GROMACS .gro file of C-alpha atoms in nm:
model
  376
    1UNK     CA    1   0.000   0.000   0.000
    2UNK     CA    2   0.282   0.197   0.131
    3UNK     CA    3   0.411   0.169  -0.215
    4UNK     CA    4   0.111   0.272  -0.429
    5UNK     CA    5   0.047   0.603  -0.211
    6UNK     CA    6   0.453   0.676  -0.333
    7UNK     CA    7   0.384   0.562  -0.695
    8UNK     CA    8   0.070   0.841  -0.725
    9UNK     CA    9   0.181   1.108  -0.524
   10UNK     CA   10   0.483   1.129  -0.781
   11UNK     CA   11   0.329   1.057  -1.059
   12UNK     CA   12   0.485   1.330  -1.314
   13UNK     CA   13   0.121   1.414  -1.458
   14UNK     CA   14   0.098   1.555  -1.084
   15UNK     CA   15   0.439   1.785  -1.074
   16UNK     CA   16   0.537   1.835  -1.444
   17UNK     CA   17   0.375   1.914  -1.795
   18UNK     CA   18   0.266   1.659  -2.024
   19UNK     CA   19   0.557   1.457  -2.213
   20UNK     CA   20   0.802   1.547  -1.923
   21UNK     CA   21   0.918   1.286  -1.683
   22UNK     CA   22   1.192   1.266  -1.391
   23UNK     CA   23   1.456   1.122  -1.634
   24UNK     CA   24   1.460   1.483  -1.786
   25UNK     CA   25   1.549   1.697  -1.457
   26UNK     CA   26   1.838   1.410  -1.360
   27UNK     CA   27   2.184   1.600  -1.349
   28UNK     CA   28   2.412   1.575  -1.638
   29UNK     CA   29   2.645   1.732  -1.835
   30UNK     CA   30   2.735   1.983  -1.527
   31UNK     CA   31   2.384   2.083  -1.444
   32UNK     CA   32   2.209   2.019  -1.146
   33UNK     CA   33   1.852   1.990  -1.144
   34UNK     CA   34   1.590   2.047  -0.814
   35UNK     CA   35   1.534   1.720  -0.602
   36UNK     CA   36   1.292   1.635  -0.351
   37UNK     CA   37   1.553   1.460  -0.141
   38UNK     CA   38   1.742   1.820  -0.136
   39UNK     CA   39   1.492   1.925   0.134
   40UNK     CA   40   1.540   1.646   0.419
   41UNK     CA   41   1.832   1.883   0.521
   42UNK     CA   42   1.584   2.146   0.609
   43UNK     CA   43   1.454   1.967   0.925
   44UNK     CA   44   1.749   1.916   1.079
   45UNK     CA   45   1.828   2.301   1.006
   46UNK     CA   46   1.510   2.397   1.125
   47UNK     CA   47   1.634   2.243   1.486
   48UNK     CA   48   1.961   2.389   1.402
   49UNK     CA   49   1.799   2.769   1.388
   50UNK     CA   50   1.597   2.709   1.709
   51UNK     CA   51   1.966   2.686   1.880
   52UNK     CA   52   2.009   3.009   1.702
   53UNK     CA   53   1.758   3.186   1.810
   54UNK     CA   54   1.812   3.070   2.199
   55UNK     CA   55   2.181   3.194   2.200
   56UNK     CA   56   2.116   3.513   1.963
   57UNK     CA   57   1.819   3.595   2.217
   58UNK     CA   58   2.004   3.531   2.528
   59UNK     CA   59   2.357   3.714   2.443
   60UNK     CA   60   2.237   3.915   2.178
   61UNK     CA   61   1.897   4.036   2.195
   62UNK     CA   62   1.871   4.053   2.594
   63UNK     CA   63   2.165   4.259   2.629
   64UNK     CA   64   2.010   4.524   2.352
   65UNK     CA   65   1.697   4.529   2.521
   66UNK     CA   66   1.892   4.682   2.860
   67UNK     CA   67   2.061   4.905   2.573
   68UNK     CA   68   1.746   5.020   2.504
   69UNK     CA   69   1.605   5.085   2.831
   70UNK     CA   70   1.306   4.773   2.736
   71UNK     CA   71   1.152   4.805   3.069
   72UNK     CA   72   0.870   4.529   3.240
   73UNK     CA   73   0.605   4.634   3.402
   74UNK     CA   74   0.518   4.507   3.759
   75UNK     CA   75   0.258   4.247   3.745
   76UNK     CA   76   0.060   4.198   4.042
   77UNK     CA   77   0.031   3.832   4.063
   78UNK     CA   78  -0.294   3.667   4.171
   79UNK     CA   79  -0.299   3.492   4.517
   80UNK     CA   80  -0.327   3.132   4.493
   81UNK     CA   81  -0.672   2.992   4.486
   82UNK     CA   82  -0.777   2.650   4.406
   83UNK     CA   83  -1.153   2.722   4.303
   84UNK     CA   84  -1.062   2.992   4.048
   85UNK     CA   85  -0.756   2.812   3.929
   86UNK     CA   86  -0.946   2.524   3.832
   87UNK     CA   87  -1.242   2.747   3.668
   88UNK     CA   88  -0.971   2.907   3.468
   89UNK     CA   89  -0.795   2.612   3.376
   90UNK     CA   90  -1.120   2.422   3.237
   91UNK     CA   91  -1.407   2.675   3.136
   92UNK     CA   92  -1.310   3.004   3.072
   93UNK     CA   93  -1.044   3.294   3.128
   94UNK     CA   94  -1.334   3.533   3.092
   95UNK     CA   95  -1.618   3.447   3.274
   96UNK     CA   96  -1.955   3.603   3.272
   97UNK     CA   97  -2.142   3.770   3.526
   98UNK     CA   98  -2.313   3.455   3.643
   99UNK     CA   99  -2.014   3.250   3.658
  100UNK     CA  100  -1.816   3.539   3.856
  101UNK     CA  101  -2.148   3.517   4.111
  102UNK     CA  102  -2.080   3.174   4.140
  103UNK     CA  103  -1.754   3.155   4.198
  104UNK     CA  104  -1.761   3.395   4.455
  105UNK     CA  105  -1.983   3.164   4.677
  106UNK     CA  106  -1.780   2.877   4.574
  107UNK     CA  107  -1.450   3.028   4.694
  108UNK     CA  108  -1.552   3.305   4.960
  109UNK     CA  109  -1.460   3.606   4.775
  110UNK     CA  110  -1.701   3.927   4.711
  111UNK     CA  111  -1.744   3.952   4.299
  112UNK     CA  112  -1.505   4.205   4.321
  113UNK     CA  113  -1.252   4.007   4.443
  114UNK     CA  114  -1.315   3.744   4.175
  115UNK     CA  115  -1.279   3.975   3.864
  116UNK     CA  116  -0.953   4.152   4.029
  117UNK     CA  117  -0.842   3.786   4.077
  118UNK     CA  118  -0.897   3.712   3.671
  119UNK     CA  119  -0.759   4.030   3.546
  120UNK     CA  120  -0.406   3.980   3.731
  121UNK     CA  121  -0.438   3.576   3.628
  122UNK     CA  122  -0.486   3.722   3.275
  123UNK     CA  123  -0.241   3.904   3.297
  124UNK     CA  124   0.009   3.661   3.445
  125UNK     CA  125  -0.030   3.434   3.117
  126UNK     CA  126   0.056   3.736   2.847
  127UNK     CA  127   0.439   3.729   2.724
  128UNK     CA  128   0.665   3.973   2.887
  129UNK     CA  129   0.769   4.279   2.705
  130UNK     CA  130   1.104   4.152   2.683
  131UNK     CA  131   0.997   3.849   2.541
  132UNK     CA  132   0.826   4.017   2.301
  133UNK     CA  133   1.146   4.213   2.241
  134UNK     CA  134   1.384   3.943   2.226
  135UNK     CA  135   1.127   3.762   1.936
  136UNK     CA  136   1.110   4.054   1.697
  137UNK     CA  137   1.534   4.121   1.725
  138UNK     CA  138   1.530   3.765   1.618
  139UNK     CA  139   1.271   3.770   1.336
  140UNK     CA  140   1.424   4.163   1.213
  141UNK     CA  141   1.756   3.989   1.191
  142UNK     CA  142   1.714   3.721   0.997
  143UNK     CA  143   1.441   3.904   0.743
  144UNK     CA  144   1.707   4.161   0.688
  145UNK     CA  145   1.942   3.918   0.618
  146UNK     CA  146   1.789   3.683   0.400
  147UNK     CA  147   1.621   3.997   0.228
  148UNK     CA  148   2.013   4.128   0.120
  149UNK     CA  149   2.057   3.746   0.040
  150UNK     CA  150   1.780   3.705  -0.124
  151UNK     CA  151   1.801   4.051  -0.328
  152UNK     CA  152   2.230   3.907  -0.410
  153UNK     CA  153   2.081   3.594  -0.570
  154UNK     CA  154   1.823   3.721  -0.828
  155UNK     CA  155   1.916   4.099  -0.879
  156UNK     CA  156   2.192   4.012  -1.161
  157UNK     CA  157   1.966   3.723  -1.280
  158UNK     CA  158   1.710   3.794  -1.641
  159UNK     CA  159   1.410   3.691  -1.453
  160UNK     CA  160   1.435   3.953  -1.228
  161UNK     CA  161   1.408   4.234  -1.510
  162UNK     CA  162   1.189   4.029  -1.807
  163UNK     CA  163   0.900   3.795  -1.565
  164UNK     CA  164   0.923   3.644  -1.934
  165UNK     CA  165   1.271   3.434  -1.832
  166UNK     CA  166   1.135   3.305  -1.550
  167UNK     CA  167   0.969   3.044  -1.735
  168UNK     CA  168   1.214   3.031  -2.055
  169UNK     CA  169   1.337   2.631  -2.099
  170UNK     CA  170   1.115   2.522  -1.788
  171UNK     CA  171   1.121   2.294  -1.614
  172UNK     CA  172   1.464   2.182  -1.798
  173UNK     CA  173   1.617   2.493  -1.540
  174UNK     CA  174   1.970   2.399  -1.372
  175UNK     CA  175   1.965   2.535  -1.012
  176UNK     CA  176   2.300   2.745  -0.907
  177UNK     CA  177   2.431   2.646  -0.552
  178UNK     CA  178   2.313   3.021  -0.401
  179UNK     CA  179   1.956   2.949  -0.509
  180UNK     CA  180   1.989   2.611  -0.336
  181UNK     CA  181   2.112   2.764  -0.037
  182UNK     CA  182   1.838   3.066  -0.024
  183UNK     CA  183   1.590   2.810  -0.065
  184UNK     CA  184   1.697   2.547   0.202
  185UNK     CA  185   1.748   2.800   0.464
  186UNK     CA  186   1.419   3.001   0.393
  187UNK     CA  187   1.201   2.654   0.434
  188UNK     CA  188   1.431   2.559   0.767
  189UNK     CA  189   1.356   2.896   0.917
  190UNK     CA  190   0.929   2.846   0.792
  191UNK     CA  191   0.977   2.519   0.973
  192UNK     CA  192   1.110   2.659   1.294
  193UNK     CA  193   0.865   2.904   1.295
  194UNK     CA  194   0.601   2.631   1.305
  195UNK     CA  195   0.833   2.455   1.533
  196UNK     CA  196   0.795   2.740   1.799
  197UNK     CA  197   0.462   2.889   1.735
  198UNK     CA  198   0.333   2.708   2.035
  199UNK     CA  199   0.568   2.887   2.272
  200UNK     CA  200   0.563   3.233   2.052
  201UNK     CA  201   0.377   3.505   2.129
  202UNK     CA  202   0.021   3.408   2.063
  203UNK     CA  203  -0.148   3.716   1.894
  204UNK     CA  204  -0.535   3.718   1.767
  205UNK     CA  205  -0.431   3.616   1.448
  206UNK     CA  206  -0.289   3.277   1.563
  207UNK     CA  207  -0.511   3.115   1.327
  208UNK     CA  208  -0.399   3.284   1.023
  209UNK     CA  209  -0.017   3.275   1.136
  210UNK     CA  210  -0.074   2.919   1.119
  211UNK     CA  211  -0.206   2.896   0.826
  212UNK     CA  212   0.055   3.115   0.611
  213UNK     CA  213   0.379   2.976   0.750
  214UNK     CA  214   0.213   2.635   0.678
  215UNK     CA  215   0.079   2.743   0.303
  216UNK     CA  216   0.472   2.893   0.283
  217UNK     CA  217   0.652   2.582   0.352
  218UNK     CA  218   0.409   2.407   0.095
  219UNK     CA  219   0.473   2.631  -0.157
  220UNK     CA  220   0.844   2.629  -0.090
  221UNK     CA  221   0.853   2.293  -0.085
  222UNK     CA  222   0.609   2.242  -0.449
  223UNK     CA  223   0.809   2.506  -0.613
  224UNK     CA  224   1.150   2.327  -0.528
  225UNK     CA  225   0.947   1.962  -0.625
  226UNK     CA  226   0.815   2.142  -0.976
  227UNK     CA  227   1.112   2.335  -1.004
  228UNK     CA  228   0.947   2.658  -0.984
  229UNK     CA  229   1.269   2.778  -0.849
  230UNK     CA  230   1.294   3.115  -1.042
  231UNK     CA  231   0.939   3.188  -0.930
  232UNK     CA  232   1.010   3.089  -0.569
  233UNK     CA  233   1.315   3.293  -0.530
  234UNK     CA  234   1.119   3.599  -0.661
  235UNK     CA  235   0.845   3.528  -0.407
  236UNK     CA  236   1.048   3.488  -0.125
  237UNK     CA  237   1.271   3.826  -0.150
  238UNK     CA  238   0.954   4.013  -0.218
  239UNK     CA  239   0.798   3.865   0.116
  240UNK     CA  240   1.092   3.972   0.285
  241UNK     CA  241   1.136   4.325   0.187
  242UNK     CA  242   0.873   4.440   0.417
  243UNK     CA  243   0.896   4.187   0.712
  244UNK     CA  244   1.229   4.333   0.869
  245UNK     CA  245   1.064   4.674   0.882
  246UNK     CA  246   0.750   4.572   1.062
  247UNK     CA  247   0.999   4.364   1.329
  248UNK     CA  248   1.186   4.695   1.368
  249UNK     CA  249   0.878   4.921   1.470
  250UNK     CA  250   0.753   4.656   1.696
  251UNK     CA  251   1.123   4.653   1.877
  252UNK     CA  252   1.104   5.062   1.900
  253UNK     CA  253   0.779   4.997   2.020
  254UNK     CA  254   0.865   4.785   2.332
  255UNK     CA  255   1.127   5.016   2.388
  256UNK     CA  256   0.931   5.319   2.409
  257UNK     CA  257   1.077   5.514   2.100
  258UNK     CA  258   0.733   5.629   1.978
  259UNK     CA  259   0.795   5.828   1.688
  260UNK     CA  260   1.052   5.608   1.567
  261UNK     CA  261   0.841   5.333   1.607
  262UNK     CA  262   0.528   5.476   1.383
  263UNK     CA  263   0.794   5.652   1.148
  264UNK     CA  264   0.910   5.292   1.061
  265UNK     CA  265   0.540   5.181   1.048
  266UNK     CA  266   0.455   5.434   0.776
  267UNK     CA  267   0.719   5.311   0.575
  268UNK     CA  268   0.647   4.949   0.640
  269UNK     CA  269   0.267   5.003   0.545
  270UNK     CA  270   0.378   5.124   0.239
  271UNK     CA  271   0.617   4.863   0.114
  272UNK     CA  272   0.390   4.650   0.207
  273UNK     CA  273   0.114   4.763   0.006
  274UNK     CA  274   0.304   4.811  -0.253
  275UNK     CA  275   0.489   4.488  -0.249
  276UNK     CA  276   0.184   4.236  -0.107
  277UNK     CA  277  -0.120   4.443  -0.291
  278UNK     CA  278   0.066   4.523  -0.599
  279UNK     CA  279   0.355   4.361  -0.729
  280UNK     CA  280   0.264   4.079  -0.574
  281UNK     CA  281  -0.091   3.997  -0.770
  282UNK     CA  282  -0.035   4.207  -1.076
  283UNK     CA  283   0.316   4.087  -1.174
  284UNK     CA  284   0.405   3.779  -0.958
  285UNK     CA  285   0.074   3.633  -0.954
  286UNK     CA  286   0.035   3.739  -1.363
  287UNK     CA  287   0.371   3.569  -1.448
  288UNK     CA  288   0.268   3.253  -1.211
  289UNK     CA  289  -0.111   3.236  -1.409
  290UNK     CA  290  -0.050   3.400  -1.750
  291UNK     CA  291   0.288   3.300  -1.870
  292UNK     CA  292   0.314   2.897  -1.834
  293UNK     CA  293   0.001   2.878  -2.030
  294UNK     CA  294   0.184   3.033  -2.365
  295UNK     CA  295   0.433   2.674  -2.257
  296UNK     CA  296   0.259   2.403  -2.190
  297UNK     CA  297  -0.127   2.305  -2.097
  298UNK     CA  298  -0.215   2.320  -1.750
  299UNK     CA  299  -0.148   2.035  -1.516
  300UNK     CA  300  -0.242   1.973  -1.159
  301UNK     CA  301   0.086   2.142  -1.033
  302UNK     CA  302   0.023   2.425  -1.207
  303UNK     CA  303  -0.345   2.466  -1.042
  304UNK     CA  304  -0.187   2.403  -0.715
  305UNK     CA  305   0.088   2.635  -0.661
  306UNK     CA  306  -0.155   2.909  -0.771
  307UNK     CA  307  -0.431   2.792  -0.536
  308UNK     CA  308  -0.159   2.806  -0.269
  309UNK     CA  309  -0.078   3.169  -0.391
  310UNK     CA  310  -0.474   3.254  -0.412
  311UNK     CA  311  -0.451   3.177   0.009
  312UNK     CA  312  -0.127   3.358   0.090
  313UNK     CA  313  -0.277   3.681  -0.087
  314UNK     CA  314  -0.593   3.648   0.080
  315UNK     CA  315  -0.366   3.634   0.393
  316UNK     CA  316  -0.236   3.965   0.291
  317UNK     CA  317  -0.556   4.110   0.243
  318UNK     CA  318  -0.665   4.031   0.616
  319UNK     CA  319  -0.319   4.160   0.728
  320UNK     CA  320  -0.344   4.501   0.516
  321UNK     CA  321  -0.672   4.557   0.675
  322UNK     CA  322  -0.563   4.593   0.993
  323UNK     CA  323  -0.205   4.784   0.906
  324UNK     CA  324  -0.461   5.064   0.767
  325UNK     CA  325  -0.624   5.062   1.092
  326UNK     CA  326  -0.327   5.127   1.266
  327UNK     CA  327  -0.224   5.362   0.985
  328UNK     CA  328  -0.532   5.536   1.048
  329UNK     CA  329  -0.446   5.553   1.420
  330UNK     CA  330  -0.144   5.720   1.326
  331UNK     CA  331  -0.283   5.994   1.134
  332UNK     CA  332  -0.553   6.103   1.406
  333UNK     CA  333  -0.231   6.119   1.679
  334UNK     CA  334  -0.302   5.780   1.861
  335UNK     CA  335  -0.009   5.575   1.941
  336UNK     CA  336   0.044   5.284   1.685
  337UNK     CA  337  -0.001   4.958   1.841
  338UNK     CA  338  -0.009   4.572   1.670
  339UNK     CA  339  -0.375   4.524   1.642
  340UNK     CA  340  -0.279   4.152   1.659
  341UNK     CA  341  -0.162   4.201   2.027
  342UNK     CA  342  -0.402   4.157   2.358
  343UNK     CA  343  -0.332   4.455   2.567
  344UNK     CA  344  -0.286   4.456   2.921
  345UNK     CA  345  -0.559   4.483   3.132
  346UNK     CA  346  -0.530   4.706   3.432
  347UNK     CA  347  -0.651   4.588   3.769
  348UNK     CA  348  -0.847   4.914   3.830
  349UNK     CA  349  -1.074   4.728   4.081
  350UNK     CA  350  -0.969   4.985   4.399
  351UNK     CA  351  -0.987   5.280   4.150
  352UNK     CA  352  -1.347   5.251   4.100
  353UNK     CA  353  -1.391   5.304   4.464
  354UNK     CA  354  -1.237   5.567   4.494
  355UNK     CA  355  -1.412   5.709   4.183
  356UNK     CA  356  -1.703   5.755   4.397
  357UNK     CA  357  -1.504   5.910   4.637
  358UNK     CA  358  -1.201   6.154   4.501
  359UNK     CA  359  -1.369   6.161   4.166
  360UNK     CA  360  -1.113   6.040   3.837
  361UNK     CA  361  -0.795   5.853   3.920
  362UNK     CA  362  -0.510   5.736   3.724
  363UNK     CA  363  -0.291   5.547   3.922
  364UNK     CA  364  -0.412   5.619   4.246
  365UNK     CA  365  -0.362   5.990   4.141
  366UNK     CA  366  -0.562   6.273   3.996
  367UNK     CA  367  -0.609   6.261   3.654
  368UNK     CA  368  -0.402   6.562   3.483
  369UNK     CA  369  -0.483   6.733   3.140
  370UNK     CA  370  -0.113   6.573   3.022
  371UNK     CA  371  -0.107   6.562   2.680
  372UNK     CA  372   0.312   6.487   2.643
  373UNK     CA  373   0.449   6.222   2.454
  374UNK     CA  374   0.742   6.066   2.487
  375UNK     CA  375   0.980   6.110   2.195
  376UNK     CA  376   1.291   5.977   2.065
   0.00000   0.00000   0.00000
């Protein structure tokens, strides 16, 4: 059975035009030709970049957080308590008004004391700011690096100027060692991504960050199997022109440098518009859909590396939505902030007392007409 299941999932009609078989992409005369096998490496570098990213993190990333004056805030932690724990642990983090009732007779605490109680649990379980900082220095290094990488191994190459070459003599296309090594290490980092993601920051789009780095390694992976490499490496340096700046705000961000922070934003938004709205569906997506067709007929491969590409744009569509909201933030003078993150909630319980009281407190203080920013 084993064997069948191996015999159709490489059939050639599946990966390569009609009258094409594996015989032709076997290297000769010099030439070396995409393999499936080439990718078994990238698991083992996957584990390899997770050491990586501990050590860069730990010597690297910590130290330039205390450069940068990344400060934690004080959590008040929530006193032990077995009735809530176990509520929170097997319902709900938010419970309603009922549930907060109930627990309060259950435990012994006034309803107060119960939502206090959930808000500082809450908070408890949301990543430090210097974890938070420490994962962006990581992600901002590498996209910067594999985006000069990426930009060295296709800016001298035809494709990158005529979308035309991209496909001239496919799939009989030789691959040169530096798009072998772009390729490998681009999936390995994709796979530790989904390696981690568990123990990452979990923002509201946790679904959809699933969902692209798994439709990425895919299409790495097909476009390396159909030998779609001149596509792929286009692709990939276009995704990363923009990523580097968005992990650069979000490091100015956690360490308080507001104005660099949304100066970087603007600039982000805008490649990435550019790059993920434009370019990406009018050229890359036109050469991908248009071009083959003037080649060969289509084939299954064909239809699936553009469904694949029909799900990452839709990811970008979801993502540009909410970069204009924060855009829009910007313009009206509110500080930018991810819209993916959950912010912190503030235990404000004893502040609403004294509401009543002292009238509006911030901090246990008066509330001042303080419009001041902090700058750079």
């Amino acid at each position: 059975m084993f064997q069948t299941l191996y015999s159709y999932f490489w059939w050639e009609r599946l990966w390569l035009p009609a009258n094409l078989t594996w015989a032709d992409l076997e290297d000769r005369d010099g030439r070396v030709y995409a393999k499936a096998s080439d990718l078994y490496i990238t698991l083992p570098l996957a584990f390899l970049f997770l050491v990586v990213r501990h050590l860069f993190e730990t010597y690297v990333a910590t130290p330039l957080a205390g450069l940068l004056n990344v400060k934690e805030k004080v959590r008040l932690k929530a006193t032990p308590n077995a009735v809530l724990e176990r509520f929170y642990a097997a319902t709900s983090k938010h419970p309603k008004q009922a549930d907060v009732e109930m627990l309060s007779k259950k435990s012994g605490c006034t309803v107060r004391q119960v939502e206090r109680w959930f808000r500082r649990r809450r908070n408890q379980d949301r990543p430090s700011l210097l974890k938070k900082f420490r994962e962006a220095s990581w992600r901002f290094t590498f996209y910067l690096i594999a985006f000069i990488a990426g930009m060295a191994v296709i800016v001298d190459k035809p494709w990158f100027y005529d979308l035309r070459e991209v496909w001239k003599g496919y799939p009989i296309q030789s691959v040169l060692p530096s798009q072998y090594w772009y390729y490998m290490i681009e999936l390995s980092f994709y796979w530790s991504l989904l390696f981690s993601i568990a123990s990452d920051v979990k923002r509201k789009d946790f679904k959809e960050q699933i969902i692209h780095h798994v439709a990425t390694i895919i299409l790495i992976s097909f476009s390396w199997f159909a030998n779609y490499v001149r596509a792929g490496t286009l692709i990939m340096a276009l995704h990363d022109s923009s990523d580097y700046l968005l992990e650069s705000a979000k490091m100015f961000n956690y360490a308080g440098w507001r104005n660099t922070c949304n100066n970087i934003f603007i600039v982000f938004a805008a490649v990435f518009i550019i790059t993920r709205l434009v370019i990406l569906p009018f050229w890359i997506m036109h050469c991908t859909m248009v071009y083959p067709l003037d080649l060969y007929p289509a084939f299954f491969g064909y239809y699936f590396f553009n469904f694949m590409m029909v799900v990452l744009q839709s990811l970008h569509i979801f993502w540009a939505y909410l970069i204009i909201r924060m855009a829009q933030k910007f313009i009206t003078g509110k500080v930018v902030e991810d819209e993916r993150s959950d912010r912190e909630e503030t235990d404000n319980t004893e502040e609403e007392e004294e509401v009543i009281k002292n009238g509006p407190l911030c901090n246990g203080h008066p509330v001042l007409n303080n419009n001041h920013r902090k700058t750079d």
